[in-house]
Amino acid sequence: RKEVEQDPGPFNVPEGATVAFNCTYSNSASQSFFWYRQDCRKEPKLLMSVYSSGNEDGRFTAQLNRASQYISLLIRDSKLSDSATYLCAVNFQAGTALIFGKGTTLSVSS
Amino acid sequence: GAVVSQHPSWVICKSGTSVKIECRSLDFQATTMFWYRQFPKQSLMLMATSNEGSKATYEQGVEKDKFLINHASLTLSTLTVTSAHPEDSSFYICSVSRSSYNEQFFGPGTRLTVL
C-alpha cells in the first residue's frame, strides 16, 4: 500500500464549479499535512498547510480527518487559472522530508 | 523572490556522462536539503537527505555511488548523476526546510535528458 494516495483524475470542470480532492495516508504517525500545486514542468508550490481544525484561504478549504487518515481540498468557484496538478504531502516532524501523493490533475474550462 | 535556486534548469547529455546539479539556499542557511526525483505523471520521490558537513542519507533503492551528494556549505548542495543513462532522465528537484516553520521551499528543478 502506498504511503500517500490520491485519485489521479483528471477532474474536468467548468468555470465556477466546486471541486473536492481527497488524499489518504497510511502512517498514523504523520504529523503535518500540506497541499501543493504543481504546474506543468514546474516545481511544486505550497498551496496551504492543513490543520486539525480545518482551514480556509479564500476559495480553498482544507480539512484533516485523523481518525480516517485522510485530508481534503475543496476549491470553490473554480477559475481557469486553477488548472494544475494538486499534490498532497505529509511528513512526520518539522524539518523532515515530505512524502507526496501522485497528484490529482484539475482542468477548468470556460 | 526565489528562496532556492537550481542550476542548470535543464541539461541534455549523452549516455555515460556525469551531470552535476547545484541547489542553493538563497534566503537562509540550511543544514538539511532534500533531493527529489519526479518521472512523468509520477509523484515526487525522495532520493536523499543532504546534511551539511556529513554524509547524505539515501532512500532505499537509490544508489549512493551513482547519485553523489555533496553539501559542503550551509547554502549549497550538489547532486552528481554519475555515468548517466537514459533511465536517469527525470526532473530533479531540491528543497530546503525551514524547520521552525515546517515549510519546505523547492528549487525550480532540473530536467535531465540522457540520450
PDB file of C-alpha atoms in Angstrom, chain B:
ATOM      1  CA  GLY B   1      11.941  36.461  -4.682  1.00  0.00           C
ATOM      2  CA  ALA B   2      13.243  32.927  -5.011  1.00  0.00           C
ATOM      3  CA  VAL B   3      14.303  31.171  -1.868  1.00  0.00           C
ATOM      4  CA  VAL B   4      16.016  28.261  -3.581  1.00  0.00           C
ATOM      5  CA  SER B   5      17.839  28.218  -6.896  1.00  0.00           C
ATOM      6  CA  GLN B   6      18.910  25.273  -9.005  1.00  0.00           C
ATOM      7  CA  HIS B   7      21.368  25.115 -11.819  1.00  0.00           C
ATOM      8  CA  PRO B   8      21.157  24.096 -14.578  1.00  0.00           C
ATOM      9  CA  SER B   9      17.438  24.254 -15.273  1.00  0.00           C
ATOM     10  CA  TRP B  10      17.761  21.669 -17.991  1.00  0.00           C
ATOM     11  CA  VAL B  11      20.507  19.505 -19.437  1.00  0.00           C
ATOM     12  CA  ILE B  12      20.748  17.102 -22.318  1.00  0.00           C
ATOM     13  CA  CYS B  13      23.700  14.751 -22.307  1.00  0.00           C
ATOM     14  CA  LYS B  14      24.994  11.576 -23.840  1.00  0.00           C
ATOM     15  CA  SER B  15      24.817   8.260 -22.063  1.00  0.00           C
ATOM     16  CA  GLY B  16      27.832   7.752 -19.817  1.00  0.00           C
ATOM     17  CA  THR B  17      28.264  11.431 -18.999  1.00  0.00           C
ATOM     18  CA  SER B  18      28.262  12.700 -15.434  1.00  0.00           C
ATOM     19  CA  VAL B  19      25.993  15.621 -14.663  1.00  0.00           C
ATOM     20  CA  LYS B  20      26.242  17.948 -11.667  1.00  0.00           C
ATOM     21  CA  ILE B  21      23.205  19.794 -10.367  1.00  0.00           C
ATOM     22  CA  GLU B  22      23.551  22.633  -7.867  1.00  0.00           C
ATOM     23  CA  CYS B  23      20.983  23.643  -5.286  1.00  0.00           C
ATOM     24  CA  ARG B  24      21.424  26.916  -3.427  1.00  0.00           C
ATOM     25  CA  SER B  25      19.519  28.230  -0.460  1.00  0.00           C
ATOM     26  CA  LEU B  26      19.317  31.978  -1.058  1.00  0.00           C
ATOM     27  CA  ASP B  27      17.498  33.288   1.990  1.00  0.00           C
ATOM     28  CA  PHE B  28      18.772  31.276   4.922  1.00  0.00           C
ATOM     29  CA  GLN B  29      21.352  28.771   5.954  1.00  0.00           C
ATOM     30  CA  ALA B  30      20.242  25.212   5.542  1.00  0.00           C
ATOM     31  CA  THR B  31      21.842  22.342   7.402  1.00  0.00           C
ATOM     32  CA  THR B  32      19.499  19.984   5.590  1.00  0.00           C
ATOM     33  CA  MET B  33      18.420  19.884   1.983  1.00  0.00           C
ATOM     34  CA  PHE B  34      16.386  17.244   0.212  1.00  0.00           C
ATOM     35  CA  TRP B  35      16.723  15.823  -3.281  1.00  0.00           C
ATOM     36  CA  TYR B  36      13.653  14.502  -5.049  1.00  0.00           C
ATOM     37  CA  ARG B  37      13.115  12.951  -8.448  1.00  0.00           C
ATOM     38  CA  GLN B  38       9.915  13.007 -10.477  1.00  0.00           C
ATOM     39  CA  PHE B  39       9.227  10.835 -13.502  1.00  0.00           C
ATOM     40  CA  PRO B  40       6.414  11.818 -15.889  1.00  0.00           C
ATOM     41  CA  LYS B  41       2.977  11.509 -14.329  1.00  0.00           C
ATOM     42  CA  GLN B  42       4.539  10.236 -11.111  1.00  0.00           C
ATOM     43  CA  SER B  43       4.936  11.651  -7.661  1.00  0.00           C
ATOM     44  CA  LEU B  44       7.981  13.387  -6.311  1.00  0.00           C
ATOM     45  CA  MET B  45      10.074  10.663  -4.736  1.00  0.00           C
ATOM     46  CA  LEU B  46      12.657  11.467  -2.101  1.00  0.00           C
ATOM     47  CA  MET B  47      16.103  10.337  -3.189  1.00  0.00           C
ATOM     48  CA  ALA B  48      18.252  11.510  -0.331  1.00  0.00           C
ATOM     49  CA  THR B  49      18.646  13.917   2.536  1.00  0.00           C
ATOM     50  CA  SER B  50      21.697  16.092   2.236  1.00  0.00           C
ATOM     51  CA  ASN B  51      23.352  17.051   5.513  1.00  0.00           C
ATOM     52  CA  GLU B  52      25.875  19.864   5.733  1.00  0.00           C
ATOM     53  CA  GLY B  53      29.260  18.579   6.778  1.00  0.00           C
ATOM     54  CA  SER B  54      28.313  14.916   6.833  1.00  0.00           C
ATOM     55  CA  LYS B  55      27.265  12.099   4.571  1.00  0.00           C
ATOM     56  CA  ALA B  56      23.931  12.166   2.840  1.00  0.00           C
ATOM     57  CA  THR B  57      21.212   9.741   3.835  1.00  0.00           C
ATOM     58  CA  TYR B  58      19.860   7.827   0.861  1.00  0.00           C
ATOM     59  CA  GLU B  59      16.446   6.297   0.466  1.00  0.00           C
ATOM     60  CA  GLN B  60      16.103   2.599  -0.195  1.00  0.00           C
ATOM     61  CA  GLY B  61      16.780   1.773  -3.807  1.00  0.00           C
ATOM     62  CA  VAL B  62      18.823   4.890  -4.531  1.00  0.00           C
ATOM     63  CA  GLU B  63      22.444   4.072  -5.303  1.00  0.00           C
ATOM     64  CA  LYS B  64      24.756   6.338  -3.359  1.00  0.00           C
ATOM     65  CA  ASP B  65      27.660   5.662  -5.700  1.00  0.00           C
ATOM     66  CA  LYS B  66      25.604   6.727  -8.678  1.00  0.00           C
ATOM     67  CA  PHE B  67      23.982   9.792  -7.150  1.00  0.00           C
ATOM     68  CA  LEU B  68      26.753  11.624  -5.343  1.00  0.00           C
ATOM     69  CA  ILE B  69      25.666  14.326  -2.951  1.00  0.00           C
ATOM     70  CA  ASN B  70      27.943  16.957  -1.511  1.00  0.00           C
ATOM     71  CA  HIS B  71      26.700  19.505   0.997  1.00  0.00           C
ATOM     72  CA  ALA B  72      29.866  21.468   1.601  1.00  0.00           C
ATOM     73  CA  SER B  73      28.332  24.688   2.874  1.00  0.00           C
ATOM     74  CA  LEU B  74      25.166  25.862   4.549  1.00  0.00           C
ATOM     75  CA  THR B  75      23.843  27.256   1.298  1.00  0.00           C
ATOM     76  CA  LEU B  76      24.921  24.755  -1.336  1.00  0.00           C
ATOM     77  CA  SER B  77      24.234  21.114  -2.028  1.00  0.00           C
ATOM     78  CA  THR B  78      25.196  19.362  -5.234  1.00  0.00           C
ATOM     79  CA  LEU B  79      23.867  16.185  -6.794  1.00  0.00           C
ATOM     80  CA  THR B  80      26.060  14.469  -9.354  1.00  0.00           C
ATOM     81  CA  VAL B  81      24.490  11.822 -11.541  1.00  0.00           C
ATOM     82  CA  THR B  82      27.461   9.694 -12.491  1.00  0.00           C
ATOM     83  CA  SER B  83      27.567   7.784 -15.773  1.00  0.00           C
ATOM     84  CA  ALA B  84      24.050   8.829 -16.612  1.00  0.00           C
ATOM     85  CA  HIS B  85      21.841   6.504 -18.631  1.00  0.00           C
ATOM     86  CA  PRO B  86      18.523   7.134 -20.379  1.00  0.00           C
ATOM     87  CA  GLU B  87      16.593   5.698 -17.431  1.00  0.00           C
ATOM     88  CA  ASP B  88      18.036   8.507 -15.293  1.00  0.00           C
ATOM     89  CA  SER B  89      16.156  11.035 -17.408  1.00  0.00           C
ATOM     90  CA  SER B  90      13.865  12.774 -14.971  1.00  0.00           C
ATOM     91  CA  PHE B  91      13.003  16.012 -13.214  1.00  0.00           C
ATOM     92  CA  TYR B  92      15.321  16.522 -10.244  1.00  0.00           C
ATOM     93  CA  ILE B  93      14.159  18.947  -7.564  1.00  0.00           C
ATOM     94  CA  CYS B  94      15.819  20.039  -4.370  1.00  0.00           C
ATOM     95  CA  SER B  95      14.155  21.554  -1.364  1.00  0.00           C
ATOM     96  CA  VAL B  96      15.205  23.400   1.720  1.00  0.00           C
ATOM     97  CA  SER B  97      13.398  23.162   5.005  1.00  0.00           C
ATOM     98  CA  ARG B  98      12.971  25.994   7.424  1.00  0.00           C
ATOM     99  CA  SER B  99      12.371  23.696  10.318  1.00  0.00           C
ATOM    100  CA  SER B 100      10.973  26.237  12.712  1.00  0.00           C
ATOM    101  CA  TYR B 101       8.127  26.846  10.293  1.00  0.00           C
ATOM    102  CA  ASN B 102       7.907  23.297   8.899  1.00  0.00           C
ATOM    103  CA  GLU B 103       7.720  24.741   5.448  1.00  0.00           C
ATOM    104  CA  GLN B 104       9.743  23.478   2.535  1.00  0.00           C
ATOM    105  CA  PHE B 105      10.885  25.618  -0.322  1.00  0.00           C
ATOM    106  CA  PHE B 106      11.524  23.936  -3.614  1.00  0.00           C
ATOM    107  CA  GLY B 107      14.036  24.828  -6.246  1.00  0.00           C
ATOM    108  CA  PRO B 108      12.764  25.289  -9.798  1.00  0.00           C
ATOM    109  CA  GLY B 109      14.017  21.821 -10.746  1.00  0.00           C
ATOM    110  CA  THR B 110      16.457  20.451 -13.293  1.00  0.00           C
ATOM    111  CA  ARG B 111      15.163  18.497 -16.250  1.00  0.00           C
ATOM    112  CA  LEU B 112      17.727  15.886 -17.239  1.00  0.00           C
ATOM    113  CA  THR B 113      17.515  14.115 -20.570  1.00  0.00           C
ATOM    114  CA  VAL B 114      20.049  11.405 -21.266  1.00  0.00           C
ATOM    115  CA  LEU B 115      20.315  10.341 -24.879  1.00  0.00           C
TER     116      LEU B 115
END
